[in-house]
C-alpha cells in the first residue's frame, strides 16, 4: 500500500489508575535464611508479570508504592511509580527490628482516605508480606478499623504472603477479611517468588471490573496454597 | 509434576504425536503456555492447565472444541488434548502464533498508530472471524482484549485462548469480561449466544476505531469515587452502568454521558463519516437495550460498513489521512482544519468511492455480490507526476474508457491509466470518474 505515510492521529486510550501498595516486613527475623534477599528478588521477578498484564488489558495503569516496617513503618516508595518504570531499591532488615505491621496498615489507610486517594482510580491492591506477627497489636487493631471504615479500604484487593512457619496466619486472615481468599504461605525462601507470582496473577484477574473474586481464588490462589497449612491450626488429626 | 519442563515430551491424545517442550512462554489465569515442536520441526503452542477444581469441565470443553475444525484462519484453535504420564492434569496444543502478532490493546495505546487501511483490515478480519464462528453455531462467551492479537503492519488477526468457545446452548460457569459483556448477560437475563457476541464485537470495533469504551463517559466517570457515603459497591455500579441503564457516549437523544474532556474518543469520533458513526449509534442504542439479531449490528452490516469506510479514505493536502463524508461536503480535516481540495470519485454501483492510493476495486463494487477478494483494479500514485494517480487493471478483461474531451480508449489487463474525469465500462457495467 502506498498511503503508509499519511499522517494519523496519535494513539492512546483512557485508563484508570490501579494503585498497588506493597507492605514489606523488614524485622530482624527477615535476616534468617536470606529471607529479605528472597523478598527483594521476588518483587523484582513479579514486575514483568505485572508489566505484561498491564500491556494486555485496556482498563488499568499500574502505580506502585511500598511501605516497609520494623520498629516503625516508613515509606520505601512514597510517590506512585508507574510499574514499567519501577526501580526497586532492595530492602534490608533492621537488626533486632520489631514487626510494626499495625503502623504499616495505618499508613496505607491514610494514603487511601478520601482526601488523599485518586478519585477515579480502580480499587487499590494491598499486598502484605511478613514472616511474623504484629508486635504493635493495638495499632494493628486500630489500623484494621481505619482500613475497613474507608470505602477504598473495604473495596481493596487484600492479599498476604506469609514467609516460613513463624508467620501468624490468623492476623493475616483478619487483614484479608474474606473467607474465600486464603493466606499464601511460602514454606521456605524458594517459595517466596512462587507465591508472589500467584498473588500477582490473582491481583490482575481480580482487578478487572466485576470479576468473581471467589472463582479467581479457586483457580489461582487455592492451587498455590499448601493444603496442609490452614489458618492458625497446626493440630494433626 | 504440575507442569511440563523444557525437554519433556507430551503426547497428543488422538494421534499419539509427540511434542517436545522447547520453552515456557507465559503464565496466565488458567495455566502456563509453552512453545513446543513436533517431530517435523513445526512449532506448536501447548497450554497446560493449572490443577484446580474446574479441571474436568475444562477438559470436556477442550475435547469438544477439538471435534470442530478451525472456523477461520484467525483462530489459534485447539488441535488436540495432550498428556504426560507423570504430569498432573492435561494440556492442549494449538497453532503457534508468531511474534509479529501483538495484543491489539497494546497497539492502540502506542503513540504511533497503524494507518487507517490497516485498522480497517483488522476490523474486517475480526468481523470475518466472528462471522465464521457464528455460522457454525458457536459463540465466544469469554472474550477479552488480551486474547486478540494483531500484526500492526499487515492487519492480520490472531485470536488465542479459545477455551471458552462453545455452542449456544451449552451453559457454563465462566462469566465473560464484564466490559465486553452484553447488558442482558450482566443482568443474568440470558446466557451467552450469538446475539450477545454481536454486542462484544461492537465494543471491540468501537475500541479499534474510537480508542475507548462506548459506555464510559462523564456519567459513569462521576460514579467512580472513593468519597465516604457516596460509594456504591462495584457490583452495583457495574450492574447499573453496563447492565440496567447503559448509555452510549454518543446517544443522539441523551448527551449526559458524553466522553470525558480528556478522552481520546472525542477526537477519533469526529474523524469518521456520518454513515459509519451511524452504525455504532445503532449498535449502542437499539442494539444496547433490545437483544436480537434484528436490533444489533450483524457481521453482514459491519462487513458492508467497513468496506465502505475503506472506500472513502484519502489524504488531505496537509498529509493527514481523512475520510470523504458524502453527508457533509465541506467537512474539515482533523489536522489542518481546512476543507480538503476535491478528490476523484468513482461512482460504482455499490456506492461512491474515493480514488486514492491503496484503493482496490473488487467485484462487489460492480456487482454487489459481497465478493471483496477478487481484485479488478488498484490505485497507485503516478510514477512520474507528483499528485496524480494511476489506476491499474488487475482483472482479465479490458476496460473501455471515455475520458472527457478525448476519444474512446481501451485499458488492457495489466495496463495502467491515469485517473481523470471519464466514463468507464467494465464489461456491461458503466461508471464514471468525476472530480467535483
Ligand atoms: N497459540 C499461541 N502461540 C503463542 N503464544 C501464545 C499462544 N497462546 C497463548 N500464548 C501466549 O500465552 C499467554 C497466555 O495465554 P492464555 O491467554 O491462553 O492463558 P490464560 O491462562 O487463559 O490466561 P488469561 O486467563 O490471563 O487469559 C498469551 O497472552 C500469549 O502471550
Ligand atoms: Mg487468556
Ligand atoms: Zn489537512
XYZ file of C-alpha atoms and ligand atoms in Angstrom:
706
model
C 0.000 0.000 0.000
C 1.210 3.421 -0.877
C -0.553 5.530 1.693
C 1.655 4.455 4.569
C 2.977 7.961 5.053
C -0.404 9.592 5.632
C -0.456 11.267 8.990
C -2.517 9.505 11.678
C -3.959 10.880 14.911
C -1.832 9.914 17.911
C -2.802 6.760 19.789
C -3.632 6.127 23.412
C -6.743 5.050 25.315
C -8.145 6.290 28.616
C -7.264 4.097 31.517
C -7.825 4.213 35.242
C -5.026 4.084 37.755
C -4.539 0.934 39.749
C -2.655 1.726 42.946
C -0.642 -1.186 44.242
C 0.696 -0.996 47.801
C 3.385 -3.416 48.918
C 3.722 -3.737 52.715
C 7.011 -5.475 53.398
C 8.331 -6.844 56.668
C 11.894 -5.758 57.471
C 12.012 -7.077 61.038
C 15.112 -8.746 62.446
C 13.915 -12.242 61.607
C 13.868 -11.420 57.908
C 17.616 -11.928 58.075
C 17.136 -15.688 58.605
C 17.884 -17.804 55.523
C 18.259 -14.676 53.452
C 14.530 -14.011 53.532
C 14.892 -10.335 52.819
C 17.060 -11.035 49.776
C 14.492 -13.510 48.519
C 11.800 -10.930 49.050
C 13.716 -8.364 47.017
C 14.310 -10.924 44.337
C 10.655 -11.954 44.313
C 9.402 -8.402 43.964
C 11.767 -7.801 41.086
C 10.587 -11.019 39.479
C 6.875 -10.234 39.622
C 7.352 -6.873 37.942
C 7.492 -8.395 34.423
C 4.255 -10.288 35.085
C 2.565 -7.049 36.048
C 4.051 -5.158 33.119
C 2.836 -7.852 30.766
C -0.601 -7.796 32.222
C -0.760 -4.032 32.065
C 0.169 -4.178 28.417
C -2.521 -6.686 27.509
C -5.554 -5.093 29.081
C -7.372 -1.860 28.486
C -8.549 -0.752 31.906
C -5.716 -0.205 34.287
C -2.449 1.615 34.545
C -0.472 0.281 37.498
C 1.287 2.501 40.032
C 3.370 1.022 42.816
C 4.013 2.289 46.311
C 5.790 0.459 49.108
C 5.812 0.637 52.883
C 8.474 -1.130 54.925
C 8.039 -1.932 58.576
C 10.200 -2.989 61.528
C 10.421 -0.883 64.735
C 8.200 1.543 62.867
C 6.713 1.850 59.403
C 8.152 4.061 56.679
C 7.624 4.788 53.004
C 10.028 2.836 50.887
C 8.391 4.211 47.725
C 6.222 7.173 48.540
C 5.232 8.681 45.233
C 3.379 6.285 42.962
C 5.729 4.760 40.396
C 4.412 3.508 37.044
C 5.076 -0.218 37.004
C 7.116 -0.130 33.813
C 9.466 2.401 35.379
C 9.669 0.657 38.741
C 13.120 0.822 40.217
C 13.133 -1.433 43.248
C 15.780 -0.385 45.728
C 16.451 -3.548 47.768
C 15.104 -3.567 51.303
C 17.350 -4.508 54.183
C 16.303 -5.963 57.519
C 16.560 -3.956 60.706
C 18.822 -5.677 63.213
C 16.579 -6.935 66.074
C 13.788 -4.928 64.473
C 10.196 -5.431 65.645
C 7.178 -6.041 63.409
C 5.136 -2.827 63.277
C 2.564 -4.235 60.911
C -0.179 -2.155 62.526
C 1.659 1.068 61.795
C 2.092 -0.006 58.188
C -1.630 -0.703 57.824
C -2.447 2.691 59.312
C -0.134 4.320 56.784
C -1.803 2.667 53.861
C -5.229 3.530 55.302
C -4.178 7.149 55.419
C -2.989 7.037 51.810
C -6.325 5.734 50.555
C -8.504 8.036 52.619
C -10.964 10.073 50.513
C -8.913 13.269 50.985
C -5.781 11.680 49.531
C -6.823 8.916 47.204
C -7.203 9.456 43.466
C -10.962 9.651 42.808
C -11.251 7.810 39.514
C -8.806 5.057 40.364
C -9.672 1.378 40.427
C -9.943 -0.355 43.766
C -6.484 -0.438 45.291
C -4.396 -3.535 45.850
C -2.666 -4.119 49.177
C -0.157 -6.921 49.386
C 1.219 -7.722 52.835
C 4.361 -9.835 53.162
C 5.640 -10.924 56.568
C 7.382 -13.714 58.457
C 5.907 -12.915 61.849
C 3.022 -11.295 63.613
C 2.409 -7.692 64.593
C 4.312 -6.580 67.686
C 2.106 -3.473 67.778
C -1.137 -5.362 68.338
C -3.071 -2.285 69.444
C -2.011 -0.391 66.355
C -2.943 -3.417 64.302
C -6.486 -3.299 65.669
C -6.775 0.429 65.045
C -5.268 0.008 61.594
C -7.820 -2.600 60.565
C -10.664 -0.489 61.925
C -9.415 2.505 59.970
C -8.912 0.483 56.845
C -12.355 -1.061 56.891
C -14.037 2.235 57.636
C -12.826 3.580 54.295
C -14.669 2.902 51.045
C -11.372 2.219 49.284
C -10.132 0.065 52.145
C -13.209 -2.096 52.150
C -13.138 -2.448 48.393
C -9.388 -3.084 48.230
C -7.968 -6.350 46.974
C -6.073 -7.520 50.031
C -3.641 -10.411 49.775
C -0.985 -11.714 52.115
C 2.090 -13.858 51.760
C 3.444 -15.470 54.937
C 7.079 -16.487 54.963
C 8.016 -19.605 56.944
C 6.248 -21.234 59.866
C 6.693 -18.261 62.163
C 4.151 -16.156 60.367
C 0.886 -15.954 62.201
C -1.796 -16.701 59.687
C -4.701 -15.591 61.840
C -3.621 -11.944 61.856
C -3.162 -12.082 58.111
C -6.565 -13.672 57.627
C -8.105 -10.816 59.529
C -6.343 -8.381 57.260
C -7.652 -10.225 54.186
C -11.089 -10.486 55.776
C -12.540 -12.682 53.057
C -13.203 -16.365 53.737
C -12.690 -17.188 50.065
C -9.137 -15.899 49.947
C -6.553 -17.835 51.942
C -3.128 -16.623 53.024
C -0.349 -17.731 50.709
C 2.347 -19.439 52.745
C 5.903 -19.632 51.478
C 7.345 -22.573 53.389
C 10.857 -21.617 52.512
C 12.617 -18.821 50.732
C 12.468 -20.601 47.382
C 8.726 -20.347 47.511
C 8.510 -16.613 48.045
C 8.706 -15.814 44.350
C 6.277 -18.635 43.509
C 3.665 -17.379 45.960
C 4.122 -13.785 44.977
C 3.573 -14.768 41.358
C 0.324 -16.483 42.286
C -0.697 -13.388 44.222
C 0.155 -11.212 41.248
C -1.837 -13.290 38.801
C -4.765 -13.211 41.181
C -4.448 -9.447 41.520
C -4.534 -8.974 37.781
C -7.642 -11.126 37.439
C -9.424 -9.565 40.393
C -8.726 -6.056 39.189
C -10.832 -6.475 36.111
C -14.180 -4.786 36.775
C -16.764 -7.135 38.142
C -14.541 -10.196 38.319
C -15.605 -13.023 40.565
C -13.074 -12.996 43.404
C -14.092 -16.376 44.651
C -13.575 -18.009 41.307
C -10.214 -16.314 40.798
C -9.195 -17.549 44.217
C -10.255 -21.077 43.341
C -8.321 -21.044 40.108
C -5.160 -19.314 41.214
C -4.732 -18.913 44.951
C -6.034 -22.233 46.210
C -3.811 -24.266 43.870
C -0.856 -22.285 45.218
C -1.727 -22.828 48.861
C -0.149 -25.768 50.623
C -3.148 -27.718 51.697
C -1.570 -28.809 54.993
C -1.152 -25.269 56.259
C -4.542 -23.869 57.076
C -5.306 -20.916 59.299
C -3.758 -20.967 62.741
C -4.391 -24.595 63.410
C -1.416 -26.931 63.442
C -3.037 -29.894 65.116
C -2.521 -33.127 63.284
C -5.599 -35.314 63.195
C 4.951 -32.570 38.454
C 2.457 -29.767 37.957
C 3.711 -28.533 34.607
C 5.936 -29.835 31.841
C 9.564 -28.717 31.859
C 11.719 -27.823 28.909
C 12.758 -31.055 27.216
C 9.689 -33.035 28.311
C 7.731 -34.848 25.665
C 3.958 -34.672 25.761
C 1.711 -36.823 23.626
C -1.323 -35.888 21.584
C -4.285 -37.972 22.596
C -5.719 -38.967 19.232
C -2.715 -39.278 17.043
C -0.068 -40.125 19.647
C 2.092 -37.463 18.042
C 4.925 -36.440 20.344
C 5.576 -32.784 21.051
C 8.777 -31.711 22.689
C 8.534 -28.743 25.044
C 11.009 -26.076 23.973
C 10.304 -23.095 26.171
C 7.915 -21.628 28.682
C 6.129 -18.632 27.202
C 3.688 -17.176 29.696
C 1.648 -17.910 32.759
C -1.989 -16.877 32.584
C -5.095 -17.121 34.686
C -5.748 -20.732 33.806
C -2.341 -22.215 33.258
C 1.014 -21.999 31.578
C 1.673 -21.662 27.849
C 4.701 -23.355 26.274
C 6.231 -23.492 22.845
C 6.822 -26.994 21.563
C 7.889 -28.707 18.350
C 6.558 -31.818 16.687
C 8.767 -34.423 15.020
C 8.559 -32.497 11.746
C 10.108 -29.481 13.436
C 6.925 -27.405 13.382
C 6.275 -25.011 16.230
C 3.143 -25.591 18.262
C 1.776 -23.922 21.362
C 0.942 -26.090 24.372
C -1.248 -24.754 27.118
C -1.137 -26.743 30.336
C -3.916 -26.195 32.847
C -3.267 -25.383 36.452
C -4.710 -28.020 38.779
C -7.986 -26.576 40.034
C -11.497 -27.625 40.800
C -12.812 -26.867 37.317
C -10.338 -29.187 35.591
C -12.878 -31.761 34.486
C -15.132 -29.179 32.948
C -12.161 -27.594 31.217
C -11.184 -30.990 29.835
C -14.621 -31.641 28.351
C -14.727 -28.169 26.959
C -11.442 -28.531 25.090
C -12.210 -32.044 23.947
C -15.435 -30.767 22.456
C -13.641 -27.983 20.590
C -11.133 -30.390 19.070
C -14.094 -32.024 17.336
C -14.612 -28.895 15.271
C -12.242 -27.806 12.570
C -10.892 -24.289 12.810
C -13.692 -21.934 11.718
C -11.403 -19.217 10.396
C -7.617 -18.918 9.943
C -7.531 -16.234 12.649
C -8.209 -18.707 15.448
C -5.358 -20.459 17.245
C -7.783 -23.358 17.561
C -7.293 -26.302 19.954
C -5.927 -29.177 17.878
C -5.769 -31.983 20.421
C -5.541 -32.754 24.123
C -2.019 -33.603 25.300
C -0.959 -35.761 28.242
C 2.169 -36.842 30.038
C 2.476 -39.911 32.282
C 3.892 -38.070 35.293
C 2.497 -34.567 34.954
C -0.759 -33.704 36.682
C -3.771 -32.852 34.556
C -3.636 -32.154 30.867
C -2.907 -29.585 28.234
C -3.835 -28.919 24.648
C -1.987 -27.977 21.513
C -2.792 -25.220 19.117
C -1.133 -23.414 16.302
C 1.873 -21.347 17.328
C 1.247 -17.624 16.948
C 4.327 -15.875 15.643
C 5.968 -12.931 17.349
C 4.792 -10.463 14.708
C 1.433 -10.613 16.473
C 0.996 -8.327 19.468
C -2.049 -7.630 21.552
C -4.412 -5.148 19.918
C -4.777 -3.117 23.061
C -1.013 -2.649 23.162
C -1.154 -1.296 19.623
C -3.968 1.117 20.460
C -2.007 2.500 23.402
C 1.011 3.370 21.249
C 1.557 6.919 20.162
C 2.161 5.960 16.558
C -0.927 4.248 15.162
C -1.231 1.857 12.227
C -2.674 3.619 9.192
C -6.421 3.534 8.564
C -6.184 0.878 5.866
C -4.552 -1.404 8.438
C -7.051 -0.530 11.171
C -9.866 -1.272 8.739
C -8.225 -4.556 7.707
C -8.035 -5.563 11.372
C -11.724 -4.732 11.751
C -12.630 -6.728 8.651
C -10.594 -9.757 9.773
C -12.049 -9.708 13.254
C -15.553 -9.425 11.842
C -14.896 -12.341 9.474
C -13.586 -14.474 12.330
C -16.722 -13.816 14.384
C -18.881 -14.452 11.356
C -17.222 -17.810 10.664
C -17.607 -18.843 14.297
C -21.260 -17.914 14.364
C -22.101 -19.600 11.125
C -21.118 -22.852 12.858
C -23.431 -22.193 15.745
C -20.554 -21.465 18.082
C -20.168 -18.410 20.260
C -17.443 -16.795 22.252
C -18.677 -16.294 25.817
C -15.477 -15.121 27.472
C -13.654 -12.635 25.368
C -11.102 -10.104 26.442
C -8.635 -7.809 24.845
C -5.573 -9.818 25.832
C -6.695 -12.644 23.577
C -6.888 -10.541 20.476
C -3.554 -10.303 18.723
C -2.815 -8.377 15.551
C 0.016 -7.770 13.138
C 0.133 -3.965 13.261
C 1.766 -3.749 9.830
C -0.308 -6.204 7.831
C -3.587 -6.068 9.707
C -3.735 -9.843 10.268
C -5.640 -11.001 13.328
C -4.992 -13.928 15.638
C -7.337 -14.967 18.417
C -5.808 -17.039 21.213
C -7.310 -18.555 24.332
C -10.314 -20.095 22.634
C -11.060 -22.362 25.589
C -14.346 -20.700 26.284
C -15.907 -21.057 22.881
C -18.902 -23.373 22.790
C -22.261 -23.960 21.262
C -25.028 -21.525 22.022
C -26.998 -23.933 24.118
C -24.220 -25.131 26.374
C -24.202 -23.176 29.592
C -21.061 -22.952 31.604
C -19.855 -21.130 34.655
C -17.308 -18.651 33.441
C -18.686 -15.182 33.032
C -17.092 -13.073 30.368
C -15.056 -9.965 30.881
C -17.658 -7.522 32.079
C -16.825 -4.528 29.975
C -17.325 -6.590 26.836
C -20.452 -8.345 28.013
C -23.917 -7.584 26.704
C -26.241 -5.916 29.233
C -28.622 -8.873 29.313
C -25.708 -11.137 30.280
C -24.643 -8.824 33.075
C -28.191 -8.791 34.384
C -28.280 -12.562 34.195
C -31.284 -12.473 31.882
C -29.754 -14.644 29.223
C -26.886 -16.978 28.515
C -24.059 -16.373 26.045
C -25.205 -16.546 22.445
C -24.522 -15.194 19.003
C -26.649 -12.188 19.898
C -24.547 -11.425 22.972
C -21.356 -11.925 20.908
C -22.568 -9.272 18.464
C -22.557 -6.825 21.315
C -18.966 -7.746 22.255
C -17.923 -7.419 18.619
C -19.337 -3.885 18.509
C -17.397 -2.983 21.667
C -14.171 -4.293 20.114
C -14.756 -2.347 16.929
C -15.521 0.774 18.924
C -12.209 0.373 20.745
C -10.398 -0.276 17.488
C -11.668 2.863 15.759
C -12.513 5.207 18.642
C -9.914 4.259 21.266
C -12.219 3.938 24.232
C -15.228 2.160 25.685
C -18.639 3.048 24.218
C -20.346 3.361 27.600
C -17.670 5.006 29.724
C -18.426 8.686 29.634
C -18.899 11.507 32.103
C -21.837 9.932 33.848
C -20.036 6.681 34.551
C -16.867 8.518 35.495
C -18.709 10.576 38.062
C -19.650 7.386 39.865
C -16.017 6.411 40.294
C -15.463 7.977 43.663
C -13.911 6.906 46.929
C -15.715 9.504 48.991
C -17.437 8.322 52.117
C -21.165 7.984 51.822
C -21.138 8.208 48.036
C -19.598 4.867 47.365
C -21.541 2.017 45.911
C -20.253 -1.475 45.617
C -18.610 -2.247 42.334
C -21.260 -4.823 41.553
C -23.975 -2.238 41.961
C -22.156 0.201 39.691
C -21.400 -2.337 37.012
C -24.926 -3.694 37.025
C -26.245 -0.196 36.699
C -23.992 1.347 34.052
C -23.236 -1.733 31.959
C -26.439 -3.656 32.569
C -29.595 -1.922 33.707
C -29.117 1.617 32.408
C -26.297 1.574 29.904
C -25.963 4.825 27.962
C -23.902 5.247 24.808
C -21.419 8.119 24.969
C -22.865 9.458 21.702
C -26.521 8.668 22.297
C -28.336 11.103 19.968
C -31.142 11.740 22.438
C -29.230 11.860 25.718
C -25.992 13.810 25.994
C -25.396 13.162 29.682
C -22.693 10.535 29.193
C -20.509 12.185 26.536
C -16.805 11.271 26.571
C -14.772 12.917 29.323
C -12.911 16.060 28.246
C -9.600 14.225 28.125
C -10.875 11.128 26.332
C -9.230 10.147 23.043
C -12.713 9.148 21.823
C -13.611 12.826 21.342
C -11.007 13.218 18.686
C -11.407 9.926 16.845
C -15.204 10.071 16.653
C -15.091 13.314 14.667
C -12.821 11.872 12.017
C -15.242 9.270 10.678
C -18.038 9.802 8.148
C -21.585 10.058 9.441
C -22.698 6.761 7.935
C -20.014 4.887 9.894
C -20.819 6.604 13.171
C -24.438 5.732 12.471
C -23.616 2.034 12.642
C -22.196 2.481 16.136
C -25.236 4.526 17.113
C -27.426 1.613 16.105
C -25.198 -0.882 17.922
C -25.311 1.111 21.145
C -28.847 2.465 21.210
C -31.399 -0.064 19.994
C -28.663 -2.722 19.990
C -27.978 -1.981 23.625
C -31.424 -2.486 25.028
C -33.071 -4.848 22.597
C -31.075 -8.027 22.307
C -31.985 -9.558 18.979
C -30.340 -10.220 15.650
C -32.521 -7.521 14.136
C -31.650 -4.799 16.606
C -27.944 -5.473 16.933
C -25.475 -4.892 14.134
C -24.727 -8.178 12.392
C -21.468 -9.178 10.758
C -23.027 -8.589 7.340
C -23.761 -4.988 8.253
C -20.290 -4.468 9.675
C -18.751 -6.017 6.587
C -20.525 -3.524 4.342
C -19.711 -0.592 6.598
C -16.038 -1.452 6.953
C -15.543 -1.872 3.219
C -17.391 1.354 2.556
C -15.207 3.140 5.082
C -12.173 1.861 3.238
C -13.617 3.300 0.007
C -13.786 6.800 1.467
C -10.225 7.162 2.704
C -7.815 9.660 1.177
C -5.091 12.139 2.149
C -5.678 15.806 2.853
C -3.270 18.250 1.226
C -1.619 18.630 4.626
C -0.735 14.927 4.603
C -3.315 13.743 7.124
C -5.383 10.622 6.480
C -9.039 11.688 6.199
C -12.396 10.262 5.116
C -14.684 11.689 2.464
C -18.061 12.312 4.034
C -20.785 12.434 1.402
C -23.212 13.750 4.042
C -21.004 16.721 4.959
C -19.492 18.056 1.715
C -17.308 20.692 3.364
C -16.150 18.547 6.271
C -12.896 19.839 7.675
C -9.633 17.975 8.128
C -8.916 16.931 11.724
C -5.321 18.055 11.348
C -5.224 21.341 9.413
C -8.900 22.325 9.917
C -9.275 23.126 6.212
C -11.720 21.504 3.821
C -9.521 19.224 1.712
C -9.500 20.036 -2.001
C -11.580 17.816 -4.238
C -10.641 14.221 -4.927
C -11.535 11.918 -7.834
C -14.694 9.922 -7.169
C -15.664 6.672 -8.839
C -19.436 6.229 -8.978
C -19.542 2.467 -8.568
C -22.851 0.570 -8.378
C -22.113 -0.279 -4.733
C -21.657 3.410 -3.896
C -19.273 6.287 -4.446
C -15.575 5.549 -3.889
C -12.682 7.905 -3.443
C -9.782 7.028 -5.721
C -6.700 7.259 -3.542
C -3.538 5.220 -3.230
C -4.285 1.781 -1.823
C -7.868 1.725 -3.135
C -8.817 -1.652 -4.574
C -11.745 -2.148 -6.890
C -13.406 -5.513 -6.196
C -16.264 -7.446 -7.750
C -18.548 -6.211 -5.005
C -18.160 -2.607 -6.162
C -19.533 -3.534 -9.559
C -21.887 -6.443 -8.921
C -22.791 -6.007 -5.240
C -22.169 -9.714 -4.771
C -20.183 -9.469 -1.488
C -17.044 -10.678 -3.212
C -14.407 -8.397 -1.739
C -11.492 -10.646 -2.539
C -11.282 -10.605 -6.337
C -9.371 -7.505 -7.284
C -10.390 -5.803 -10.520
C -8.258 -2.702 -10.255
C -5.959 -0.842 -7.912
C -4.933 2.776 -7.472
C -1.329 3.914 -7.028
C 0.488 7.247 -7.120
C 1.560 8.267 -10.623
C 5.184 7.185 -11.010
C 6.192 10.387 -12.813
C 3.715 13.139 -11.984
C 3.510 14.010 -8.288
C -0.054 14.365 -7.041
C -1.541 12.382 -9.951
C -2.836 8.810 -9.713
C -2.880 5.782 -11.922
C -5.489 3.021 -11.997
C -4.167 -0.447 -12.812
C -6.367 -3.043 -14.463
C -5.783 -6.177 -12.374
C -8.685 -8.100 -13.934
C -8.561 -10.295 -17.000
C -10.857 -8.234 -19.192
C -10.253 -4.910 -20.899
C -11.808 -1.703 -19.611
C -13.304 0.705 -22.113
C -12.841 4.339 -21.095
C -14.039 7.669 -22.486
C -12.044 10.457 -20.827
C -13.739 13.860 -21.009
C -12.633 15.616 -24.221
C -10.813 12.521 -25.532
C -11.807 9.555 -27.691
C -12.716 6.023 -26.594
C -9.734 4.019 -25.305
C -9.018 0.524 -24.075
C -7.181 -0.393 -20.864
C -5.985 -3.965 -21.302
C -5.438 -6.398 -18.396
C -2.251 -5.365 -16.611
C -2.266 -1.887 -18.191
C -2.466 1.388 -16.272
C -4.416 4.560 -16.954
C -4.078 7.999 -15.488
C -7.038 8.945 -13.279
C -9.088 11.841 -14.756
C -12.790 12.574 -15.351
C -14.258 9.950 -17.686
C -16.873 7.332 -18.413
C -15.689 3.785 -17.719
C -17.074 0.444 -18.822
C -16.279 -2.782 -17.041
C -17.848 -5.207 -19.460
C -21.557 -4.350 -19.141
C -21.247 -2.169 -16.075
C -20.871 1.525 -16.720
C -19.443 4.002 -14.190
C -17.933 7.455 -14.151
C -14.965 9.132 -12.572
C -15.556 12.745 -11.650
C -13.500 15.352 -9.890
C -16.127 17.699 -8.481
N -1.013 -20.151 20.371
C -0.159 -19.342 20.973
N 1.011 -19.017 20.384
C 1.881 -18.167 21.001
N 1.677 -17.610 22.213
C 0.532 -17.905 22.858
C -0.437 -18.783 22.284
N -1.468 -18.891 23.142
C -1.156 -18.128 24.203
N 0.037 -17.526 24.052
C 0.692 -16.614 24.994
O 0.405 -17.024 26.315
C -0.321 -16.019 27.029
C -1.359 -16.649 27.954
O -2.247 -17.429 27.180
P -3.772 -17.603 27.551
O -4.473 -16.298 27.463
O -4.307 -18.704 26.718
O -3.653 -18.082 29.051
P -4.688 -17.997 30.211
O -4.211 -18.875 31.264
O -6.072 -18.189 29.665
O -4.544 -16.525 30.672
P -5.669 -15.476 30.952
O -6.676 -16.156 31.799
O -4.870 -14.422 31.629
O -6.212 -15.064 29.616
C -0.924 -15.163 25.942
O -1.125 -13.859 26.373
C 0.129 -15.227 24.848
O 1.176 -14.315 25.099
Mg -6.405 -15.966 28.444
Zn -5.482 18.654 6.451
